[in-house]
Amino acid sequence: MTLLRPTEEQEAAIRRFTAGDDLVLQAGAGTGKTSTLELLAASDLSRRGVYIAFNRAIKDEAASRFPSRVQCSTGHGLAYRAVGYQYRHRFGGARVPAWRTAEILGLRRALTVGHKVFEATNLAYVTKQTVLRYCQSADRELGPQHVPVQRGAEDPQIHRVLTSAVLPYAQHAWEDLCRPDGDKLRVDHDHYLKVWQLTDPYIAGDYLLLDEAQDTNPALEYVLMGQRDHAQLVLVGDSAQQIYSWRGARDIMTGFNGTHLSLSQSFRFGSALADEANRWLAITRSPLRLTGHSEITTRIEEAKSPDAILCRTNGGAMSEVLHLMDDGRQVAMAGGGGSLRSLAMAARDLKAGKGTRHHELFLFKTWGELQEYAENDPNGADLLPWVELIDDIGTEAALGAVDRLGAEDQCDVTVSTVHKAKGREWSSVRIGDDFPEPEPDALGRPGRIHPGEARLAYVAVTRARHQLDIGGLTWIHSHPQGQPGTANPLPPGRSHASSPWDKLGPLAHEDKTQHE
């Protein structure tokens, strides 16, 4: 380990850790949370710990830095060593097409509810998603609450009928998946994590260090809370960076019963960028405010040749890709262009009137249906940039752009959604143009910025080290909520789930895995 001299905030964390307190460390962007956890481990040479990372890449880096008495793993890695290895013969293999999954599950007939038709292959997808949502929850039993609402079928009556039809198949599927000798469906990592959770496992360690605690799988949360009778818990993360609630992840830091401390000294960027970040932190309702590093200069200015361009949606990302390619730039996309390709192919099929098998768009039979949904239904707001882009350039141009994408280490610029950029940083960053200013209210007053929007903006602006072009977020400088000292309550009756942007799923970005 290479440890720097601790800051005063890190010293405070060390004191409370060695005193045996359960800790919550609110670690702002770039404040050295992994280094702080190293310092905690180095402060106690008599006990053994377990560091739990968000994904394998973070785990592998931590394993090279922590002492040998600290076991570094992901939550899925712990589950694999306990029970998951029994299912290893059911991992991987050829991907099973939807029609084959329907056949395996015994789904042979379409379900018609009003004017909505769920083909057997569609029902198979909903069944698999139901099981996945159950596995990611802390619930002991699979039930109606795990059946996901489908795009274009948000009507409660349609969802009730869909739930009644799907639930028996989901329960049979889970019975097969939780048996090592089952033979019907392929086992994925969240499946054996759930099996592990249901055993009420014991994690051997004197203390547990949970990284990225603001986006915790509820099944893993259940396991961790079950260790409090014998292990000291340290939760570290940044509640203002919680952007995975759409898939059931929870911020388990805010309400945790323990000593709450913060890390506010950023080692990534200078004071000018810290000021920009603090605008958004205030709107997220976080009490944390960042301090820039005195030896780093970060300029807030136009970036003509940024290393990365960060966008709100896939539609915004594709628009940036096209403009850059037109300028002769070599372009990469964080995570690759797979999700963009599948969307473009779905658009091509819908324009041809053939419907689509895209897992989120299968209820739309024509492009006109999807256009109407994106333009007029609040649940389709996140699709509108993509629909407008396809209307503008056509599907073949979108597919051609995807084919021309290169590898990040061989290109001039990386385009990314904010979700895919989380945990990363670049020297120079420009914010894309698809971050909309809230619409004025009925009296013409500036619209309120939803905390979920502010969390995404905060993540976006804090990816830069030396240069930030705030681009599509420039409007915050003239918005009342962007001024220092502004209070940020939501209008009466609005909850954190009321923003359609909070519901963004795979159409906005590709998932991050937590398995080992």
Coordinates of C-alpha atoms in Angstrom, one line a residue:
M1 CA 0.0 0.0 0.0
T2 CA 1.0 3.6 -0.7
L3 CA -0.8 5.8 1.8
L4 CA -0.6 9.6 1.8
R5 CA -0.8 11.6 5.0
P6 CA -4.5 11.6 6.1
T7 CA -6.6 14.7 5.9
E8 CA -8.5 15.9 9.0
E9 CA -11.6 14.2 7.7
Q10 CA -9.8 10.9 7.2
E11 CA -8.3 11.2 10.7
A12 CA -11.8 11.6 12.1
A13 CA -12.9 8.5 10.3
I14 CA -9.9 6.5 11.6
R15 CA -10.7 7.6 15.2
R16 CA -14.3 6.5 15.0
F17 CA -13.3 3.2 13.2
T18 CA -10.8 2.2 15.8
A19 CA -13.3 3.1 18.5
G20 CA -15.6 0.4 17.0
D21 CA -18.3 2.6 15.6
D22 CA -20.4 1.5 12.7
L23 CA -19.7 4.2 10.1
V24 CA -21.3 6.0 7.1
L25 CA -18.8 7.9 5.0
Q26 CA -20.4 10.3 2.6
A27 CA -17.5 10.6 0.1
G28 CA -17.9 13.2 -2.5
A29 CA -16.7 12.9 -6.1
G30 CA -12.9 12.3 -6.2
T31 CA -12.4 12.5 -2.4
G32 CA -10.4 9.3 -2.2
K33 CA -12.8 6.9 -0.7
T34 CA -10.8 3.8 -1.5
S35 CA -7.6 5.4 0.0
T36 CA -9.7 6.2 3.1
L37 CA -10.7 2.6 3.4
E38 CA -7.1 1.6 3.1
L39 CA -6.3 3.9 5.9
L40 CA -9.0 2.3 8.1
A41 CA -7.6 -1.1 7.4
A42 CA -4.0 0.0 8.1
S43 CA -5.1 1.5 11.5
D44 CA -6.1 -1.9 12.9
L45 CA -3.5 -4.7 12.6
S46 CA -5.3 -7.1 14.9
R47 CA -8.6 -7.7 13.1
R48 CA -9.6 -9.2 9.7
G49 CA -11.9 -7.4 7.3
V50 CA -14.0 -7.9 4.2
Y51 CA -14.1 -5.2 1.5
I52 CA -17.1 -5.5 -0.8
A53 CA -16.8 -3.8 -4.2
F54 CA -19.5 -2.8 -6.7
N55 CA -18.0 -4.8 -9.6
R56 CA -15.0 -7.0 -10.4
A57 CA -12.8 -4.2 -11.8
I58 CA -13.0 -2.3 -8.6
K59 CA -12.5 -5.5 -6.6
D60 CA -9.3 -6.4 -8.5
E61 CA -7.8 -2.9 -8.0
A62 CA -8.6 -3.0 -4.3
A63 CA -7.0 -6.5 -3.9
S64 CA -3.7 -5.0 -5.1
R65 CA -3.9 -2.2 -2.5
F66 CA -5.4 -3.7 0.7
P67 CA -3.4 -5.9 3.1
S68 CA -3.8 -9.6 3.0
R69 CA -5.9 -9.7 6.2
V70 CA -8.7 -7.8 4.2
Q71 CA -10.5 -10.1 1.8
C72 CA -11.6 -8.2 -1.3
S73 CA -14.7 -9.4 -3.1
T74 CA -18.0 -8.4 -4.7
G75 CA -21.3 -9.4 -3.2
H76 CA -21.7 -12.0 -6.0
G77 CA -18.2 -13.3 -5.3
L78 CA -19.2 -14.0 -1.6
A79 CA -22.3 -15.7 -2.8
Y80 CA -20.5 -17.8 -5.4
R81 CA -18.0 -19.1 -2.8
A82 CA -20.9 -20.0 -0.5
V83 CA -23.4 -21.5 -2.8
G84 CA -23.0 -20.3 -6.4
Y85 CA -20.3 -22.8 -7.3
Q86 CA -23.0 -25.5 -7.2
Y87 CA -24.6 -23.9 -10.3
R88 CA -21.5 -23.4 -12.4
H89 CA -22.5 -26.1 -14.9
R90 CA -25.6 -24.0 -15.6
F91 CA -23.7 -20.7 -16.4
G92 CA -22.9 -19.4 -19.8
G93 CA -23.5 -21.5 -22.9
A94 CA -25.3 -20.4 -26.0
R95 CA -27.9 -17.6 -25.5
V96 CA -31.4 -19.0 -25.6
P97 CA -33.8 -17.3 -28.0
A98 CA -37.1 -16.0 -26.7
W99 CA -39.2 -18.6 -28.5
R100 CA -37.1 -21.4 -26.9
T101 CA -37.5 -19.8 -23.4
A102 CA -41.3 -19.7 -24.0
E103 CA -41.3 -23.3 -25.0
I104 CA -39.3 -24.3 -21.9
L105 CA -41.6 -22.4 -19.7
G106 CA -44.7 -23.9 -21.3
L107 CA -45.9 -20.5 -22.7
R108 CA -47.7 -21.4 -25.9
R109 CA -50.5 -18.9 -26.3
A110 CA -50.6 -15.1 -26.7
L111 CA -52.3 -13.0 -24.1
T112 CA -54.7 -10.3 -25.4
V113 CA -55.8 -7.6 -23.0
G114 CA -57.9 -4.9 -24.7
H115 CA -55.9 -3.8 -27.7
K116 CA -52.6 -5.1 -26.3
V117 CA -51.3 -8.4 -27.5
F118 CA -48.5 -10.2 -25.5
E119 CA -47.0 -12.9 -27.7
A120 CA -45.7 -16.0 -26.0
T121 CA -42.1 -14.8 -26.5
N122 CA -43.1 -11.5 -24.8
L123 CA -44.5 -13.3 -21.8
A124 CA -41.3 -15.3 -21.5
Y125 CA -39.3 -12.1 -21.3
V126 CA -41.7 -10.7 -18.6
T127 CA -41.4 -13.9 -16.7
K128 CA -37.6 -13.8 -16.7
Q129 CA -37.7 -10.1 -15.6
T130 CA -40.1 -11.0 -12.8
V131 CA -37.7 -13.6 -11.5
L132 CA -34.8 -11.1 -11.8
R133 CA -36.7 -8.4 -9.9
Y134 CA -37.4 -10.9 -7.1
C135 CA -33.8 -11.9 -7.0
Q136 CA -32.7 -8.3 -6.6
S137 CA -35.2 -7.6 -3.8
A138 CA -34.9 -8.6 -0.1
D139 CA -38.3 -10.4 -0.2
R140 CA -38.5 -13.9 1.0
E141 CA -41.3 -14.9 -1.5
L142 CA -41.8 -14.2 -5.1
G143 CA -45.1 -12.2 -5.6
P144 CA -47.1 -9.8 -7.7
Q145 CA -45.0 -6.9 -6.8
H146 CA -42.1 -8.3 -8.8
V147 CA -44.0 -8.3 -12.2
P148 CA -42.6 -5.3 -14.0
V149 CA -44.9 -2.8 -15.7
Q150 CA -44.4 -2.9 -19.4
R151 CA -43.9 0.1 -21.7
G152 CA -47.1 0.9 -23.5
A153 CA -49.1 -1.2 -20.9
E154 CA -49.0 1.1 -17.9
D155 CA -52.8 0.9 -17.4
P156 CA -53.4 -0.8 -14.0
Q157 CA -56.1 -3.1 -15.3
I158 CA -53.8 -4.4 -18.1
H159 CA -51.0 -4.9 -15.6
R160 CA -53.3 -6.9 -13.2
V161 CA -54.2 -9.3 -16.0
L162 CA -50.6 -9.6 -17.1
T163 CA -49.5 -10.3 -13.5
S164 CA -52.1 -13.0 -13.1
A165 CA -50.9 -14.7 -16.3
V166 CA -47.2 -14.4 -15.7
L167 CA -46.8 -15.1 -12.0
P168 CA -47.4 -18.9 -12.0
Y169 CA -44.7 -19.3 -14.7
A170 CA -42.3 -17.1 -12.8
Q171 CA -42.8 -19.2 -9.7
H172 CA -42.1 -22.4 -11.6
A173 CA -39.1 -20.8 -13.2
W174 CA -37.7 -19.9 -9.8
E175 CA -38.2 -23.4 -8.5
D176 CA -36.0 -24.7 -11.3
L177 CA -33.4 -21.9 -11.0
C178 CA -32.8 -22.4 -7.2
R179 CA -32.1 -26.1 -7.6
P180 CA -28.5 -27.0 -8.6
D181 CA -29.9 -30.1 -10.4
G182 CA -32.5 -28.0 -12.3
D183 CA -32.3 -28.4 -16.0
K184 CA -34.6 -25.8 -17.7
L185 CA -33.1 -22.4 -17.5
R186 CA -29.7 -20.8 -17.6
V187 CA -28.5 -19.6 -14.1
D188 CA -27.3 -16.0 -13.9
H189 CA -25.4 -14.3 -11.1
D190 CA -28.3 -12.6 -9.4
H191 CA -30.0 -16.0 -9.1
Y192 CA -27.4 -17.6 -6.9
L193 CA -27.0 -14.3 -4.9
K194 CA -30.7 -14.7 -4.0
V195 CA -30.3 -18.3 -3.0
W196 CA -27.4 -17.2 -0.8
Q197 CA -29.5 -14.4 0.8
L198 CA -32.3 -16.9 1.6
T199 CA -29.9 -19.0 3.7
D200 CA -29.3 -16.0 6.1
P201 CA -25.5 -16.4 5.6
Y202 CA -22.8 -15.5 8.0
I203 CA -19.8 -13.5 6.7
A204 CA -16.6 -14.2 8.6
G205 CA -14.9 -10.9 9.3
D206 CA -14.5 -8.5 12.2
Y207 CA -15.5 -5.6 10.0
L208 CA -17.1 -5.2 6.6
L209 CA -16.3 -2.3 4.2
L210 CA -19.1 -1.7 1.6
D211 CA -18.2 0.5 -1.3
E212 CA -20.7 2.4 -3.5
A213 CA -23.3 1.9 -0.7
Q214 CA -25.6 4.5 -2.3
D215 CA -26.5 1.9 -5.0
T216 CA -26.9 -1.3 -3.0
N217 CA -28.8 -4.4 -4.2
P218 CA -31.5 -5.0 -1.5
A219 CA -30.7 -8.7 -1.4
L220 CA -27.1 -7.8 -0.5
E221 CA -28.3 -5.2 2.0
Y222 CA -30.4 -7.9 3.8
V223 CA -27.3 -10.0 4.1
L224 CA -25.1 -7.2 5.4
M225 CA -27.6 -6.1 8.0
G226 CA -27.6 -9.6 9.3
Q227 CA -23.9 -9.3 10.2
R228 CA -24.3 -6.5 12.7
D229 CA -24.3 -8.8 15.7
H230 CA -20.7 -9.8 15.1
A231 CA -19.1 -7.4 12.6
Q232 CA -18.5 -3.6 12.5
L233 CA -20.0 -2.1 9.3
V234 CA -18.5 0.8 7.3
L235 CA -20.7 2.1 4.4
V236 CA -18.9 4.4 2.0
G237 CA -20.4 6.1 -1.0
D238 CA -22.1 9.3 -2.2
S239 CA -25.8 9.6 -1.8
A240 CA -25.8 12.3 -4.4
Q241 CA -24.5 9.8 -6.9
Q242 CA -27.4 7.4 -6.5
I243 CA -28.6 6.9 -10.1
Y244 CA -29.5 3.2 -10.2
S245 CA -32.9 3.3 -8.4
W246 CA -34.6 2.3 -11.7
R247 CA -33.3 -1.3 -11.1
G248 CA -34.2 -1.5 -7.5
A249 CA -30.9 -0.4 -6.0
R250 CA -31.2 1.5 -2.7
D251 CA -29.2 4.2 -0.9
I252 CA -28.7 2.4 2.5
M253 CA -26.5 5.2 3.9
T254 CA -28.9 8.0 4.7
G255 CA -31.0 6.1 7.2
F256 CA -28.3 3.9 8.6
N257 CA -27.9 3.8 12.4
G258 CA -24.2 4.7 12.9
T259 CA -21.7 7.5 13.0
H260 CA -22.1 9.7 9.9
L261 CA -19.0 11.5 8.6
S262 CA -18.0 13.1 5.3
L263 CA -15.1 13.4 2.9
S264 CA -15.3 16.7 1.1
Q265 CA -11.7 17.3 -0.1
S266 CA -11.6 16.3 -3.8
F267 CA -8.3 15.1 -5.2
R268 CA -9.7 15.0 -8.7
F269 CA -10.3 18.6 -9.6
G270 CA -9.8 22.3 -8.5
S271 CA -12.0 24.9 -6.9
A272 CA -13.8 26.1 -10.0
L273 CA -15.3 22.7 -10.7
A274 CA -16.0 22.1 -7.0
D275 CA -18.2 25.3 -7.2
E276 CA -20.1 23.8 -10.2
A277 CA -20.6 20.5 -8.3
N278 CA -21.9 22.3 -5.2
R279 CA -24.6 23.9 -7.2
W280 CA -26.0 20.5 -8.0
L281 CA -25.3 19.0 -4.5
A282 CA -27.6 21.7 -3.0
I283 CA -30.4 20.6 -5.3
T284 CA -30.0 16.9 -4.5
R285 CA -30.5 18.0 -0.8
S286 CA -27.2 16.6 0.2
P287 CA -25.5 18.5 3.1
L288 CA -22.1 17.7 1.5
R289 CA -20.1 20.5 -0.2
L290 CA -16.9 19.8 -2.0
T291 CA -13.6 21.6 -1.7
G292 CA -11.3 21.6 -4.8
H293 CA -7.7 20.6 -4.6
S294 CA -5.4 23.6 -4.2
E295 CA -2.7 22.2 -6.5
I296 CA -5.1 21.4 -9.4
T297 CA -6.4 23.9 -11.8
T298 CA -9.7 23.0 -13.5
R299 CA -11.0 25.5 -16.1
I300 CA -14.7 26.0 -16.8
E301 CA -14.6 26.9 -20.4
E302 CA -15.5 25.8 -23.9
A303 CA -13.8 22.6 -24.9
K304 CA -13.3 22.3 -28.6
S305 CA -11.6 18.9 -28.4
P306 CA -12.7 17.2 -25.2
D307 CA -11.6 13.7 -24.3
A308 CA -15.2 12.7 -23.4
I309 CA -18.8 14.0 -24.1
L310 CA -21.4 12.9 -21.6
C311 CA -25.0 12.7 -22.5
R312 CA -28.3 12.2 -20.8
T313 CA -29.8 9.6 -23.2
N314 CA -28.9 7.2 -25.9
G315 CA -30.5 9.6 -28.4
G316 CA -28.3 12.4 -27.3
A317 CA -25.3 10.2 -27.4
M318 CA -26.0 9.1 -31.0
S319 CA -26.6 12.7 -32.0
E320 CA -23.1 13.6 -30.7
V321 CA -21.6 10.6 -32.4
L322 CA -23.0 11.7 -35.8
H323 CA -21.8 15.3 -35.4
L324 CA -18.3 14.2 -34.4
M325 CA -18.1 11.7 -37.3
D326 CA -19.2 14.4 -39.7
D327 CA -16.3 16.5 -38.5
G328 CA -13.9 13.6 -39.3
R329 CA -13.3 12.6 -35.7
Q330 CA -12.6 9.0 -34.6
V331 CA -15.3 8.2 -32.0
A332 CA -15.8 5.5 -29.4
M333 CA -18.7 4.9 -27.1
A334 CA -18.3 3.8 -23.5
G335 CA -19.6 0.3 -23.3
G336 CA -19.8 -0.1 -27.0
G337 CA -22.7 0.5 -29.4
G338 CA -24.8 -2.7 -28.7
S339 CA -27.7 -0.9 -27.1
L340 CA -27.8 1.7 -29.9
R341 CA -27.8 -1.0 -32.5
S342 CA -30.7 -2.9 -31.0
L343 CA -32.7 0.3 -30.8
A344 CA -32.0 1.2 -34.4
M345 CA -33.0 -2.3 -35.6
A346 CA -36.2 -2.0 -33.5
A347 CA -36.9 1.3 -35.2
R348 CA -36.3 -0.2 -38.6
D349 CA -38.8 -3.0 -37.9
L350 CA -41.4 -0.7 -36.5
K351 CA -41.1 1.6 -39.6
A352 CA -41.7 -1.4 -41.7
G353 CA -44.8 -2.2 -39.7
K354 CA -43.5 -5.6 -38.6
G355 CA -43.5 -4.9 -34.9
T356 CA -40.3 -5.7 -32.9
R357 CA -38.9 -8.2 -30.5
H358 CA -36.9 -5.5 -28.6
H359 CA -37.5 -6.4 -25.0
E360 CA -38.8 -3.0 -24.0
L361 CA -40.7 -2.0 -27.2
F362 CA -42.5 -5.2 -28.2
L363 CA -46.0 -3.8 -27.5
F364 CA -45.6 -1.2 -30.2
K365 CA -46.6 -2.5 -33.6
T366 CA -45.7 0.5 -35.7
W367 CA -43.4 3.5 -35.6
G368 CA -46.4 5.8 -35.3
E369 CA -47.5 4.1 -32.1
L370 CA -44.0 4.7 -30.6
Q371 CA -43.9 8.3 -31.7
E372 CA -47.3 9.0 -30.1
Y373 CA -46.2 7.3 -26.8
A374 CA -42.8 9.2 -26.7
E375 CA -44.4 12.6 -27.4
N376 CA -47.6 12.4 -25.3
D377 CA -47.1 9.8 -22.5
P378 CA -45.0 10.9 -19.5
N379 CA -43.7 7.3 -19.2
G380 CA -42.2 7.7 -22.7
A381 CA -40.3 10.9 -22.1
D382 CA -36.9 9.3 -22.0
L383 CA -37.6 7.8 -25.5
L384 CA -38.3 11.2 -27.2
P385 CA -34.7 12.2 -28.0
W386 CA -34.2 8.8 -29.7
V387 CA -37.5 9.0 -31.6
E388 CA -36.7 12.5 -32.8
L389 CA -33.2 11.5 -33.9
I390 CA -34.5 8.6 -36.0
D391 CA -37.1 10.8 -37.6
D392 CA -34.3 13.2 -38.5
I393 CA -31.6 10.9 -39.8
G394 CA -33.3 7.5 -40.5
T395 CA -32.4 4.1 -39.2
E396 CA -29.7 3.3 -41.8
A397 CA -27.7 6.3 -40.8
A398 CA -27.9 5.3 -37.2
L399 CA -26.8 1.8 -37.9
G400 CA -24.0 3.0 -40.1
A401 CA -22.7 5.2 -37.3
V402 CA -22.7 2.3 -34.9
D403 CA -20.6 0.3 -37.4
R404 CA -18.0 3.1 -37.5
L405 CA -17.4 3.3 -33.8
G406 CA -13.9 2.4 -32.6
A407 CA -12.2 1.3 -29.4
E408 CA -11.6 3.9 -26.8
D409 CA -7.9 3.6 -26.7
Q410 CA -7.7 4.2 -30.5
C411 CA -10.1 7.1 -30.9
D412 CA -10.1 10.9 -30.5
V413 CA -13.1 11.2 -28.2
T414 CA -15.4 9.0 -26.1
V415 CA -19.1 9.6 -26.1
S416 CA -20.9 8.2 -23.0
T417 CA -24.2 8.3 -21.2
V418 CA -23.8 9.5 -17.6
H419 CA -24.7 6.1 -16.3
K420 CA -21.9 4.5 -18.2
A421 CA -19.5 7.2 -17.1
K422 CA -20.1 6.7 -13.4
G423 CA -16.8 5.8 -11.7
R424 CA -14.7 7.2 -14.5
E425 CA -12.8 10.4 -15.1
W426 CA -11.2 12.3 -18.0
S427 CA -8.9 15.3 -18.3
S428 CA -11.4 17.2 -20.4
V429 CA -15.1 16.7 -20.5
R430 CA -18.0 18.4 -22.4
I431 CA -21.6 18.0 -21.2
G432 CA -24.0 17.0 -24.1
D433 CA -27.0 19.1 -25.2
D434 CA -29.7 16.7 -24.0
F435 CA -30.0 17.9 -20.4
P436 CA -33.3 19.8 -20.6
E437 CA -34.1 22.8 -18.5
P438 CA -37.3 22.2 -16.5
E439 CA -40.4 23.6 -18.2
P440 CA -41.9 26.8 -16.6
D441 CA -45.0 26.3 -14.5
A442 CA -48.5 27.5 -15.4
L443 CA -47.6 31.0 -14.1
G444 CA -44.5 31.2 -16.2
R445 CA -42.1 30.7 -13.2
P446 CA -39.0 28.6 -13.7
G447 CA -39.6 24.9 -13.4
R448 CA -38.3 23.1 -10.3
I449 CA -35.3 20.8 -10.8
H450 CA -36.0 17.4 -9.6
P451 CA -33.4 15.9 -7.3
G452 CA -33.0 12.9 -9.6
E453 CA -32.0 15.2 -12.4
A454 CA -29.6 17.0 -10.1
R455 CA -27.9 13.7 -9.2
L456 CA -27.3 12.9 -12.8
A457 CA -25.9 16.4 -13.5
Y458 CA -23.6 16.2 -10.4
V459 CA -22.2 12.9 -11.6
A460 CA -21.7 14.3 -15.1
V461 CA -19.8 17.5 -14.1
T462 CA -17.5 15.7 -11.6
R463 CA -16.0 13.4 -14.3
A464 CA -13.5 16.1 -15.4
R465 CA -10.1 16.8 -13.9
H466 CA -8.7 19.8 -15.8
Q467 CA -11.3 21.2 -18.1
L468 CA -15.1 21.2 -18.0
D469 CA -17.4 22.6 -20.7
I470 CA -20.8 22.6 -19.1
G471 CA -22.5 22.8 -22.5
G472 CA -26.1 21.5 -22.1
L473 CA -26.2 22.4 -18.4
T474 CA -25.3 26.1 -18.9
W475 CA -28.9 27.1 -18.0
I476 CA -28.2 26.3 -14.4
H477 CA -26.3 29.6 -14.0
S478 CA -29.4 31.6 -14.6
H479 CA -31.9 29.2 -12.9
P480 CA -33.0 30.3 -9.4
Q481 CA -32.1 26.9 -7.9
G482 CA -28.6 27.2 -9.2
Q483 CA -27.7 30.2 -7.1
P484 CA -25.9 29.8 -3.7
G485 CA -28.1 29.5 -0.7
T486 CA -31.3 28.6 -2.6
A487 CA -33.7 26.2 -0.9
N488 CA -34.8 23.3 -3.0
P489 CA -38.1 21.8 -1.8
L490 CA -40.2 19.9 -4.3
P491 CA -43.7 21.2 -5.1
P492 CA -46.4 19.8 -2.8
G493 CA -47.4 16.3 -3.7
R494 CA -44.4 15.4 -5.7
S495 CA -42.2 12.5 -4.7
H496 CA -38.8 11.3 -5.8
A497 CA -40.4 8.8 -8.1
S498 CA -42.5 11.4 -10.0
S499 CA -39.8 12.3 -12.6
P500 CA -39.9 10.0 -15.7
W501 CA -36.1 10.4 -15.9
D502 CA -35.8 8.4 -12.7
K503 CA -37.3 5.4 -14.4
L504 CA -34.7 5.2 -17.2
G505 CA -33.7 1.6 -17.7
P506 CA -31.6 -0.2 -20.4
L507 CA -32.8 2.2 -23.1
A508 CA -30.7 4.9 -21.5
H509 CA -27.7 2.8 -20.8
E510 CA -26.3 -0.7 -20.4
D511 CA -26.3 -2.3 -17.0
K512 CA -23.3 -2.5 -14.7
T513 CA -22.5 -5.9 -13.4
Q514 CA -21.6 -6.6 -9.8
H515 CA -20.6 -10.3 -10.2
E516 CA -17.2 -11.7 -9.7

